[in-house]
mmCIF file of C-alpha atoms in Angstrom:
data_model
loop_
_atom_site.group_PDB
_atom_site.id
_atom_site.type_symbol
_atom_site.label_atom_id
_atom_site.label_comp_id
_atom_site.label_asym_id
_atom_site.label_seq_id
_atom_site.Cartn_x
_atom_site.Cartn_y
_atom_site.Cartn_z
ATOM 1 C CA MET E 194 29.263 131.106 101.286
ATOM 2 C CA THR E 195 29.378 131.724 97.545
ATOM 3 C CA ASN E 196 28.056 129.197 95.096
ATOM 4 C CA PRO E 197 31.018 127.149 93.762
ATOM 5 C CA ARG E 198 29.059 126.546 90.563
ATOM 6 C CA ARG E 199 29.522 130.140 89.463
ATOM 7 C CA THR E 200 29.115 131.074 85.824
ATOM 8 C CA GLY E 201 31.682 132.959 83.800
ATOM 9 C CA GLY E 202 28.869 134.834 82.083
ATOM 10 C CA ASP E 203 25.144 135.423 82.167
ATOM 11 C CA LEU E 204 22.792 132.950 80.546
ATOM 12 C CA VAL E 205 21.866 134.418 77.173
ATOM 13 C CA GLN E 206 18.088 134.440 76.804
ATOM 14 C CA LEU E 207 16.082 136.261 74.123
ATOM 15 C CA LEU E 208 12.758 134.537 74.694
ATOM 16 C CA SER E 209 11.289 133.906 78.134
ATOM 17 C CA PRO E 210 9.409 130.679 78.982
ATOM 18 C CA SER E 211 6.171 132.687 78.738
ATOM 19 C CA GLY E 212 7.001 133.779 75.199
ATOM 20 C CA GLU E 213 8.079 137.326 75.965
ATOM 21 C CA ARG E 214 10.819 138.714 73.698
ATOM 22 C CA ILE E 215 13.779 139.851 75.817
ATOM 23 C CA SER E 216 16.069 142.516 74.410
ATOM 24 C CA HIS E 217 19.824 141.915 74.588
ATOM 25 C CA PRO E 218 22.366 144.627 73.665
ATOM 26 C CA GLU E 219 24.839 142.176 72.135
ATOM 27 C CA PHE E 220 22.795 139.344 70.669
ATOM 28 C CA ASP E 221 19.756 141.190 69.256
ATOM 29 C CA LEU E 222 21.835 142.206 66.247
ATOM 30 C CA TRP E 223 22.464 138.589 65.309
ATOM 31 C CA ILE E 224 18.782 137.795 64.837
ATOM 32 C CA SER E 225 17.654 141.179 63.508
ATOM 33 C CA ASP E 226 17.034 139.585 60.091
ATOM 34 C CA VAL E 227 14.663 136.910 61.446
ATOM 35 C CA SER E 228 11.303 137.758 59.908
ATOM 36 C CA ASP E 229 7.835 136.723 61.043
ATOM 37 C CA GLU E 230 7.861 134.106 58.293
ATOM 38 C CA GLN E 231 11.141 132.689 59.592
ATOM 39 C CA LEU E 232 9.763 132.574 63.131
ATOM 40 C CA CYS E 233 6.903 130.451 61.809
ATOM 41 C CA SER E 234 9.403 128.226 60.000
ATOM 42 C CA LEU E 235 11.419 127.710 63.188
ATOM 43 C CA TYR E 236 8.199 126.749 64.956
ATOM 44 C CA GLU E 237 7.375 124.276 62.184
ATOM 45 C CA ASP E 238 10.892 122.814 62.375
ATOM 46 C CA MET E 239 10.623 122.132 66.093
ATOM 47 C CA VAL E 240 7.150 120.631 65.839
ATOM 48 C CA VAL E 241 8.256 118.330 63.011
ATOM 49 C CA VAL E 242 11.433 117.320 64.856
ATOM 50 C CA ARG E 243 9.412 116.458 67.960
ATOM 51 C CA ARG E 244 7.046 114.410 65.808
ATOM 52 C CA ILE E 245 9.997 112.504 64.312
ATOM 53 C CA ASP E 246 11.156 111.746 67.828
ATOM 54 C CA THR E 247 7.698 110.652 68.976
ATOM 55 C CA GLU E 248 7.206 108.420 65.934
ATOM 56 C CA ALA E 249 10.653 106.834 66.240
ATOM 57 C CA THR E 250 10.038 106.130 69.930
ATOM 58 C CA ALA E 251 6.720 104.465 69.048
ATOM 59 C CA LEU E 252 8.415 102.396 66.322
ATOM 60 C CA GLN E 253 10.974 101.166 68.837
ATOM 61 C CA ARG E 254 8.268 100.242 71.348
ATOM 62 C CA GLN E 255 6.500 98.325 68.576
ATOM 63 C CA GLY E 256 9.640 96.320 67.789
ATOM 64 C CA GLU E 257 10.501 98.050 64.518
ATOM 65 C CA LEU E 258 13.694 99.646 65.872
ATOM 66 C CA ALA E 259 16.231 98.061 68.194
ATOM 67 C CA LEU E 260 16.916 101.332 70.006
ATOM 68 C CA TRP E 261 16.220 105.051 69.766
ATOM 69 C CA PRO E 262 17.832 108.037 71.541
ATOM 70 C CA PRO E 263 15.034 110.578 72.191
ATOM 71 C CA LEU E 264 15.638 114.319 71.910
ATOM 72 C CA LEU E 265 12.383 115.450 73.537
ATOM 73 C CA GLY E 266 12.972 118.873 75.086
ATOM 74 C CA GLN E 267 16.111 119.652 73.080
ATOM 75 C CA GLU E 268 14.414 120.822 69.876
ATOM 76 C CA ALA E 269 15.433 124.479 70.235
ATOM 77 C CA ALA E 270 19.090 123.638 70.861
ATOM 78 C CA GLN E 271 19.187 121.568 67.679
ATOM 79 C CA VAL E 272 16.993 123.624 65.347
ATOM 80 C CA GLY E 273 18.420 126.950 66.526
ATOM 81 C CA SER E 274 21.974 125.827 65.829
ATOM 82 C CA GLY E 275 21.162 123.691 62.782
ATOM 83 C CA ARG E 276 19.512 126.582 60.941
ATOM 84 C CA ALA E 277 22.570 128.813 61.490
ATOM 85 C CA PHE E 278 24.977 126.749 59.375
ATOM 86 C CA ARG E 279 25.953 127.253 55.770
ATOM 87 C CA SER E 280 25.693 124.315 53.389
ATOM 88 C CA ASP E 281 29.506 123.992 53.230
ATOM 89 C CA ASP E 282 29.933 123.833 57.015
ATOM 90 C CA PHE E 283 30.539 120.287 58.225
ATOM 91 C CA VAL E 284 28.701 118.863 61.245
ATOM 92 C CA PHE E 285 29.876 116.068 63.538
ATOM 93 C CA PRO E 286 26.924 114.886 65.682
ATOM 94 C CA THR E 287 26.371 112.498 68.547
ATOM 95 C CA TYR E 288 23.666 109.838 68.323
ATOM 96 C CA ARG E 289 20.950 112.314 69.419
ATOM 97 C CA GLU E 290 21.140 115.086 66.783
ATOM 98 C CA SER E 291 18.158 113.974 64.687
ATOM 99 C CA GLY E 292 16.888 117.554 64.750
ATOM 100 C CA VAL E 293 20.132 118.811 63.241
ATOM 101 C CA ALA E 294 19.953 116.055 60.626
ATOM 102 C CA TYR E 295 16.468 117.231 59.694
ATOM 103 C CA CYS E 296 17.770 120.775 59.269
ATOM 104 C CA ARG E 297 20.534 119.449 57.010
ATOM 105 C CA GLY E 298 17.953 117.773 54.769
ATOM 106 C CA VAL E 299 18.405 114.138 55.821
ATOM 107 C CA ALA E 300 15.298 112.053 55.077
ATOM 108 C CA ALA E 301 13.528 110.716 58.170
ATOM 109 C CA PRO E 302 13.915 106.999 57.265
ATOM 110 C CA ASP E 303 17.684 107.496 56.892
ATOM 111 C CA MET E 304 17.820 108.648 60.511
ATOM 112 C CA VAL E 305 16.788 105.199 61.743
ATOM 113 C CA LYS E 306 18.661 102.806 59.418
ATOM 114 C CA ALA E 307 21.371 102.117 61.976
ATOM 115 C CA TRP E 308 18.835 101.860 64.818
ATOM 116 C CA ARG E 309 16.899 99.262 62.827
ATOM 117 C CA GLY E 310 20.098 97.326 62.238
ATOM 118 C CA ASN E 311 19.901 97.581 58.467
ATOM 119 C CA ALA E 312 23.092 99.566 57.960
ATOM 120 C CA LEU E 313 26.170 100.828 59.751
ATOM 121 C CA PHE E 314 25.067 104.389 59.027
ATOM 122 C CA GLY E 315 22.058 106.192 57.646
ATOM 123 C CA TRP E 316 23.157 108.746 55.077
ATOM 124 C CA ASP E 317 25.973 109.910 52.813
ATOM 125 C CA PRO E 318 28.040 112.345 54.931
ATOM 126 C CA TYR E 319 29.301 114.232 51.888
ATOM 127 C CA ARG E 320 25.848 114.807 50.463
ATOM 128 C CA TYR E 321 24.674 116.634 53.577
ATOM 129 C CA ASN E 322 28.046 117.725 55.011
ATOM 130 C CA MET E 323 27.112 115.927 58.186
ATOM 131 C CA ALA E 324 28.871 112.886 59.588
ATOM 132 C CA THR E 325 26.771 109.931 60.629
ATOM 133 C CA GLN E 326 25.719 109.305 64.233
ATOM 134 C CA GLN E 327 28.593 108.782 66.651
ATOM 135 C CA ILE E 328 27.956 106.317 69.455
ATOM 136 C CA MET E 329 31.323 106.628 71.214
ATOM 137 C CA ILE E 330 31.115 109.487 73.702
ATOM 138 C CA GLY E 331 33.168 112.559 72.824
ATOM 139 C CA SER E 332 35.223 111.247 69.919
ATOM 140 C CA GLN E 333 33.399 113.429 67.390
ATOM 141 C CA ALA E 334 34.954 116.491 69.061
ATOM 142 C CA LEU E 335 38.334 115.269 67.824
ATOM 143 C CA HIS E 336 36.911 114.627 64.360
ATOM 144 C CA ALA E 337 35.477 118.140 64.256
ATOM 145 C CA THR E 338 38.799 119.669 65.279
ATOM 146 C CA GLY E 339 40.756 117.645 62.740
ATOM 147 C CA TYR E 340 38.351 118.636 59.987
ATOM 148 C CA ALA E 341 38.656 122.289 61.034
ATOM 149 C CA MET E 342 42.437 122.073 60.759
ATOM 150 C CA GLY E 343 41.921 120.718 57.251
ATOM 151 C CA ILE E 344 39.745 123.727 56.440
ATOM 152 C CA GLN E 345 42.619 125.954 57.574
ATOM 153 C CA HIS E 346 45.019 124.056 55.335
ATOM 154 C CA ASP E 347 42.686 124.537 52.364
ATOM 155 C CA GLY E 348 42.285 128.247 53.047
ATOM 156 C CA ALA E 349 38.465 128.024 53.076
ATOM 157 C CA ASP E 350 36.091 129.973 55.306
ATOM 158 C CA SER E 351 33.730 127.124 56.124
ATOM 159 C CA VAL E 352 33.408 125.942 59.727
ATOM 160 C CA SER E 353 33.454 122.570 61.456
ATOM 161 C CA VAL E 354 30.904 121.924 64.215
ATOM 162 C CA GLY E 355 31.094 119.279 66.927
ATOM 163 C CA TYR E 356 28.129 118.371 69.125
ATOM 164 C CA PHE E 357 28.364 116.562 72.444
ATOM 165 C CA GLY E 358 26.488 116.279 75.710
ATOM 166 C CA ASP E 359 27.397 117.305 79.231
ATOM 167 C CA GLY E 360 28.660 113.809 80.029
ATOM 168 C CA ALA E 361 31.183 113.968 77.190
ATOM 169 C CA THR E 362 32.967 116.900 78.826
ATOM 170 C CA SER E 363 34.411 114.376 81.288
ATOM 171 C CA GLU E 364 35.962 112.385 78.430
ATOM 172 C CA GLY E 365 39.596 112.794 77.477
ATOM 173 C CA ASP E 366 38.739 113.059 73.783
ATOM 174 C CA VAL E 367 36.895 116.328 74.358
ATOM 175 C CA SER E 368 39.757 117.808 76.361
ATOM 176 C CA GLU E 369 42.246 116.809 73.661
ATOM 177 C CA ALA E 370 40.015 118.344 71.005
ATOM 178 C CA LEU E 371 39.835 121.626 72.939
ATOM 179 C CA VAL E 372 43.629 121.662 73.338
ATOM 180 C CA PHE E 373 44.270 121.223 69.606
ATOM 181 C CA ALA E 374 41.491 123.634 68.600
ATOM 182 C CA ALA E 375 42.931 126.355 70.846
ATOM 183 C CA SER E 376 46.551 125.675 69.901
ATOM 184 C CA PHE E 377 45.883 125.935 66.171
ATOM 185 C CA GLN E 378 43.009 128.430 66.428
ATOM 186 C CA ALA E 379 40.956 126.051 64.327
ATOM 187 C CA PRO E 380 37.622 127.204 62.849
ATOM 188 C CA VAL E 381 35.489 124.885 64.952
ATOM 189 C CA VAL E 382 32.388 125.446 67.074
ATOM 190 C CA PHE E 383 31.794 123.081 69.981
ATOM 191 C CA ILE E 384 28.112 122.833 70.930
ATOM 192 C CA CYS E 385 27.552 121.164 74.276
ATOM 193 C CA GLN E 386 23.911 120.355 74.887
ATOM 194 C CA ASN E 387 23.818 120.316 78.663
ATOM 195 C CA ASN E 388 20.652 118.282 79.192
ATOM 196 C CA HIS E 389 21.549 117.778 82.891
ATOM 197 C CA TRP E 390 21.853 113.992 82.820
ATOM 198 C CA ALA E 391 24.756 111.879 81.566
ATOM 199 C CA ILE E 392 22.650 108.727 81.435
ATOM 200 C CA SER E 393 21.858 108.382 85.159
ATOM 201 C CA GLU E 394 24.334 110.838 86.676
ATOM 202 C CA PRO E 395 23.501 114.546 87.128
ATOM 203 C CA VAL E 396 25.770 117.206 85.672
ATOM 204 C CA THR E 397 26.343 118.606 89.182
ATOM 205 C CA LEU E 398 28.230 115.415 90.082
ATOM 206 C CA GLN E 399 30.758 115.569 87.259
ATOM 207 C CA SER E 400 31.355 119.325 87.218
ATOM 208 C CA HIS E 401 31.558 121.746 90.136
ATOM 209 C CA VAL E 402 31.549 124.736 87.781
ATOM 210 C CA GLN E 403 29.324 125.634 84.858
ATOM 211 C CA LEU E 404 30.450 123.722 81.770
ATOM 212 C CA ALA E 405 31.041 126.949 79.846
ATOM 213 C CA ASP E 406 33.676 127.898 82.443
ATOM 214 C CA ARG E 407 35.772 124.892 81.491
ATOM 215 C CA ALA E 408 36.516 126.363 78.066
ATOM 216 C CA ALA E 409 38.445 129.256 79.613
ATOM 217 C CA GLY E 410 41.053 126.829 80.882
ATOM 218 C CA PHE E 411 41.856 125.960 77.287
ATOM 219 C CA GLY E 412 41.876 129.586 76.151
ATOM 220 C CA ILE E 413 38.601 129.226 74.249
ATOM 221 C CA PRO E 414 35.823 131.840 74.508
ATOM 222 C CA ALA E 415 32.483 130.461 75.640
ATOM 223 C CA ILE E 416 28.823 131.402 75.437
ATOM 224 C CA ARG E 417 26.303 130.028 77.916
ATOM 225 C CA VAL E 418 22.872 130.135 76.331
ATOM 226 C CA ASP E 419 19.324 129.103 77.209
ATOM 227 C CA GLY E 420 19.105 125.920 75.166
ATOM 228 C CA ASN E 421 15.295 125.998 75.212
ATOM 229 C CA ASP E 422 15.292 129.404 73.515
ATOM 230 C CA VAL E 423 15.581 128.872 69.756
ATOM 231 C CA LEU E 424 16.355 132.542 69.090
ATOM 232 C CA ALA E 425 19.165 132.682 71.651
ATOM 233 C CA VAL E 426 20.712 129.483 70.302
ATOM 234 C CA LEU E 427 20.485 130.815 66.741
ATOM 235 C CA ALA E 428 22.164 134.082 67.774
ATOM 236 C CA ALA E 429 24.936 132.396 69.781
ATOM 237 C CA THR E 430 25.700 129.965 66.967
ATOM 238 C CA ARG E 431 25.880 132.798 64.446
ATOM 239 C CA VAL E 432 28.332 134.662 66.704
ATOM 240 C CA ALA E 433 30.553 131.585 66.964
ATOM 241 C CA LEU E 434 30.412 130.855 63.231
ATOM 242 C CA ASP E 435 31.280 134.438 62.364
ATOM 243 C CA ARG E 436 34.268 134.379 64.716
ATOM 244 C CA ALA E 437 35.542 131.157 63.165
ATOM 245 C CA ARG E 438 35.133 132.407 59.579
ATOM 246 C CA LYS E 439 37.128 135.549 60.370
ATOM 247 C CA GLY E 440 40.056 133.623 61.841
ATOM 248 C CA GLY E 441 39.073 134.099 65.477
ATOM 249 C CA GLY E 442 39.375 130.402 66.292
ATOM 250 C CA PRO E 443 37.089 128.069 68.234
ATOM 251 C CA THR E 444 34.087 128.824 70.429
ATOM 252 C CA PHE E 445 32.453 126.682 73.104
ATOM 253 C CA ILE E 446 28.661 126.991 73.377
ATOM 254 C CA GLU E 447 26.900 125.524 76.391
ATOM 255 C CA ALA E 448 23.219 125.186 75.517
ATOM 256 C CA VAL E 449 21.448 124.681 78.847
ATOM 257 C CA THR E 450 18.499 122.433 78.099
ATOM 258 C CA TYR E 451 16.862 119.315 79.538
ATOM 259 C CA ARG E 452 16.335 115.737 78.453
ATOM 260 C CA MET E 453 12.600 115.276 78.997
ATOM 261 C CA GLY E 454 12.633 111.604 78.064
ATOM 262 C CA PRO E 455 14.980 108.671 78.718
ATOM 263 C CA HIS E 456 18.635 108.581 77.690
ATOM 264 C CA THR E 457 17.617 105.930 75.167
ATOM 265 C CA THR E 458 14.549 103.731 74.927
ATOM 266 C CA ALA E 459 16.513 101.150 76.966
ATOM 267 C CA ASP E 460 16.613 103.559 79.919
ATOM 268 C CA ASP E 461 14.119 104.183 82.748
ATOM 269 C CA PRO E 462 14.686 107.749 84.010
ATOM 270 C CA THR E 463 12.156 107.333 86.840
ATOM 271 C CA ARG E 464 14.775 105.255 88.666
ATOM 272 C CA TYR E 465 17.118 108.211 89.121
ATOM 273 C CA ARG E 466 15.211 111.428 88.325
ATOM 274 C CA ASP E 467 12.820 113.375 90.528
ATOM 275 C CA ALA E 468 9.389 113.912 88.978
ATOM 276 C CA ASN E 469 9.343 117.473 90.323
ATOM 277 C CA GLU E 470 12.463 118.288 88.322
ATOM 278 C CA LEU E 471 10.784 117.055 85.171
ATOM 279 C CA GLU E 472 7.717 119.173 85.933
ATOM 280 C CA ASP E 473 9.848 122.286 86.435
ATOM 281 C CA TRP E 474 11.537 121.869 83.063
ATOM 282 C CA ALA E 475 8.271 121.063 81.298
ATOM 283 C CA ALA E 476 7.257 124.652 82.091
ATOM 284 C CA LYS E 477 10.272 125.793 80.022
ATOM 285 C CA ASP E 478 9.268 123.783 76.947
ATOM 286 C CA PRO E 479 11.035 125.179 73.845
ATOM 287 C CA ILE E 480 8.096 124.736 71.484
ATOM 288 C CA ALA E 481 5.539 126.204 73.889
ATOM 289 C CA ARG E 482 7.552 129.385 74.380
ATOM 290 C CA LEU E 483 7.957 130.058 70.643
ATOM 291 C CA LYS E 484 4.266 129.289 70.162
ATOM 292 C CA ALA E 485 3.489 131.877 72.856
ATOM 293 C CA LEU E 486 5.599 134.458 70.997
ATOM 294 C CA LEU E 487 3.731 133.736 67.764
ATOM 295 C CA GLU E 488 0.452 134.218 69.625
ATOM 296 C CA ARG E 489 1.679 137.547 71.037
ATOM 297 C CA LYS E 490 2.544 138.695 67.520
ATOM 298 C CA GLY E 491 -0.750 137.501 66.066
ATOM 299 C CA LEU E 492 0.987 135.000 63.775
ATOM 300 C CA LEU E 493 -0.480 131.777 65.124
ATOM 301 C CA ASP E 494 -3.654 131.360 63.101
ATOM 302 C CA GLU E 495 -5.578 128.307 61.938
ATOM 303 C CA GLN E 496 -3.784 128.310 58.602
ATOM 304 C CA LEU E 497 -0.363 128.058 60.237
ATOM 305 C CA GLU E 498 -1.479 125.369 62.667
ATOM 306 C CA THR E 499 -2.963 123.338 59.794
ATOM 307 C CA ARG E 500 0.209 123.711 57.726
ATOM 308 C CA VAL E 501 2.492 122.681 60.572
ATOM 309 C CA LYS E 502 0.365 119.678 61.511
ATOM 310 C CA ALA E 503 0.199 118.546 57.889
ATOM 311 C CA LYS E 504 3.986 118.749 57.584
ATOM 312 C CA ALA E 505 4.505 116.825 60.826
ATOM 313 C CA ASP E 506 2.025 114.148 59.727
ATOM 314 C CA GLU E 507 3.724 113.876 56.345
ATOM 315 C CA VAL E 508 7.215 113.408 57.794
ATOM 316 C CA ALA E 509 5.944 110.944 60.425
ATOM 317 C CA ALA E 510 4.196 108.874 57.744
ATOM 318 C CA GLU E 511 7.372 108.905 55.645
ATOM 319 C CA LEU E 512 9.379 107.729 58.649
ATOM 320 C CA ARG E 513 6.959 104.919 59.515
ATOM 321 C CA SER E 514 6.561 103.676 55.959
ATOM 322 C CA GLY E 515 10.289 103.936 55.263
ATOM 323 C CA THR E 516 11.111 102.007 58.417
ATOM 324 C CA ILE E 517 8.640 99.166 58.010
ATOM 325 C CA ASN E 518 9.400 98.742 54.310
ATOM 326 C CA MET E 519 13.148 99.176 54.614
ATOM 327 C CA PRO E 520 14.919 96.499 52.536
ATOM 328 C CA GLU E 521 17.048 94.029 54.423
ATOM 329 C CA PRO E 522 20.785 94.260 53.713
ATOM 330 C CA ALA E 523 22.503 91.419 51.863
ATOM 331 C CA ALA E 524 24.778 89.248 53.995
ATOM 332 C CA MET E 525 27.883 90.349 52.106
ATOM 333 C CA ASP E 526 27.081 94.023 52.693
ATOM 334 C CA VAL E 527 28.916 93.746 55.999
ATOM 335 C CA PHE E 528 32.156 94.222 54.057
ATOM 336 C CA LYS E 529 31.093 97.450 52.366
ATOM 337 C CA HIS E 530 32.746 100.694 53.433
ATOM 338 C CA VAL E 531 35.214 98.938 55.739
ATOM 339 C CA TYR E 532 38.183 100.222 53.727
ATOM 340 C CA ALA E 533 38.431 103.009 51.170
ATOM 341 C CA GLU E 534 40.052 100.550 48.752
ATOM 342 C CA GLU E 535 39.888 96.802 48.360
ATOM 343 C CA ASN E 536 42.855 94.814 49.708
ATOM 344 C CA SER E 537 43.946 91.194 49.918
ATOM 345 C CA TRP E 538 43.017 90.818 53.577
ATOM 346 C CA LEU E 539 39.468 91.967 52.943
ATOM 347 C CA GLU E 540 39.147 89.828 49.821
ATOM 348 C CA ARG E 541 40.301 86.787 51.796
ATOM 349 C CA GLN E 542 37.698 87.406 54.505
ATOM 350 C CA LYS E 543 34.967 87.940 51.905
ATOM 351 C CA ASP E 544 35.869 84.662 50.221
ATOM 352 C CA HIS E 545 35.813 82.749 53.517
ATOM 353 C CA TYR E 546 32.495 84.256 54.539
ATOM 354 C CA ALA E 547 30.906 83.611 51.141
ATOM 355 C CA ARG E 548 31.892 79.921 51.299
ATOM 356 C CA TYR E 549 30.605 79.781 54.871
ATOM 357 C CA LEU E 550 27.201 81.084 53.756
ATOM 358 C CA GLU E 551 27.128 78.679 50.817
ATOM 359 C CA SER E 552 27.634 75.766 53.196
ATOM 360 C CA PHE E 553 24.227 76.470 54.730
ATOM 361 C CA SER E 554 22.616 76.490 51.299
ATOM 362 C CA GLY E 555 24.184 73.159 50.505
ATOM 363 C CA SER E 556 23.025 71.651 53.794
ATOM 364 C CA ALA E 557 19.499 72.803 53.114
ATOM 365 C CA GLN E 558 19.518 71.215 49.667
ATOM 366 C CA GLU E 559 20.878 67.913 51.032
ATOM 367 C CA GLY E 560 18.190 67.928 53.724
ATOM 368 C CA ALA E 561 15.534 68.369 51.080
ATOM 369 C CA LEU E 562 16.786 65.324 49.210
#
C-alpha cells in the first residue's frame, strides 16, 4: 500500500545533517553568491538567536517574564528566511519569530516587552517593516495577503511575508488567505514552519498529506524544504521572493523543522512527546550542521568562535538588563494606540478611568489622616 502522506516534491536539502554540502541543479544558483564570510555570519546569527531564546527562557523561569515561546531547533528556518528579505519587504510573524525579528534589527529587550506585560507590543512595525507578534493562530496570513494586495495597488515590487506553524494550516484564516492570494496573484510568500507539533497534537493527525501539497489545491506553487538547513531555506525564500517581485504571485514554503522545546514555557512536552523522537531530531540540529560545514571548509577557527561567543554574550546581557530594568507603563497607557485618532468614546473612558484611579489616591490620603 502506498503512503497516503505522499509529497508533491522532493525535500530540498543543500546541507546534510553531517555538514556535507549537497549539490542541487535548481537551487544551487540561488546561493551561489554566499561567500565564506556570509556562511560565518549565518552561523553567528543562529548562535545568537539560540542564545536569545535560552536567556528569555531563563528569565521566564526566574519570574521576569510571564511567558515565552521558545524557538529552539528552528533557528535555520528563521535566519535562512529572514536574511533573504529586502528592507522594504514587510513581515507578518507569529509569536515565535524572534529569530526573524533579530534579522530585521529589533533589539532583544523589545522582543520581550509584551511577554513581560509592559506593553501591548514590542517594537514600531514601520521602523523594521515587521508587524508585532501575533498570538491568534493564522490571522497574520490574512494580514500578509491584504498588505500584498496593497503593494499591487501601489505598483511596488516589494513583497509581503506571512509566517505560521503547521497547526495554523487547519485554521480558516489561512485557507481564506490562500484563496485571496491565488485569486489576485498577490506578491506574498507564506512560510509554514512545520515543527511537527501544534501544541500537543502531531502534524500527522491534522493532515494526511504533506502540508506543501495543500497549496496546490489553491493553485499556489509550493516548495518543501529542510527547515534545519539554513542554505536550503535561504535559497527557497529567494526563489519565492523573486517570483513575487516579477508578478508570479504567491508561493507556499513548508520548512520541515522541529520544536525541540515546549510550545511555550507553560507547556510540558514530555506529557505527549516521545523522548526518542526528540533524540532523532537533535541529530539534525541546524547549528551543528552549519558548524560542521565550516569545519570542513577550514573556517571555524578560534577567532571566529571567540567572536561569535562574544556577540551572543553581548546580546544576552542586553536582553537581561533591558528586561529587568524595563520601566513600568503608566496606568493611562492602556488607552494608547487603541485608535488611530482620538474620539469621544475613548475620551469618555479615559476620563472615567482617571477619576477611578484618583479615588484610590484620595482614599489613601484620608487613611493617612
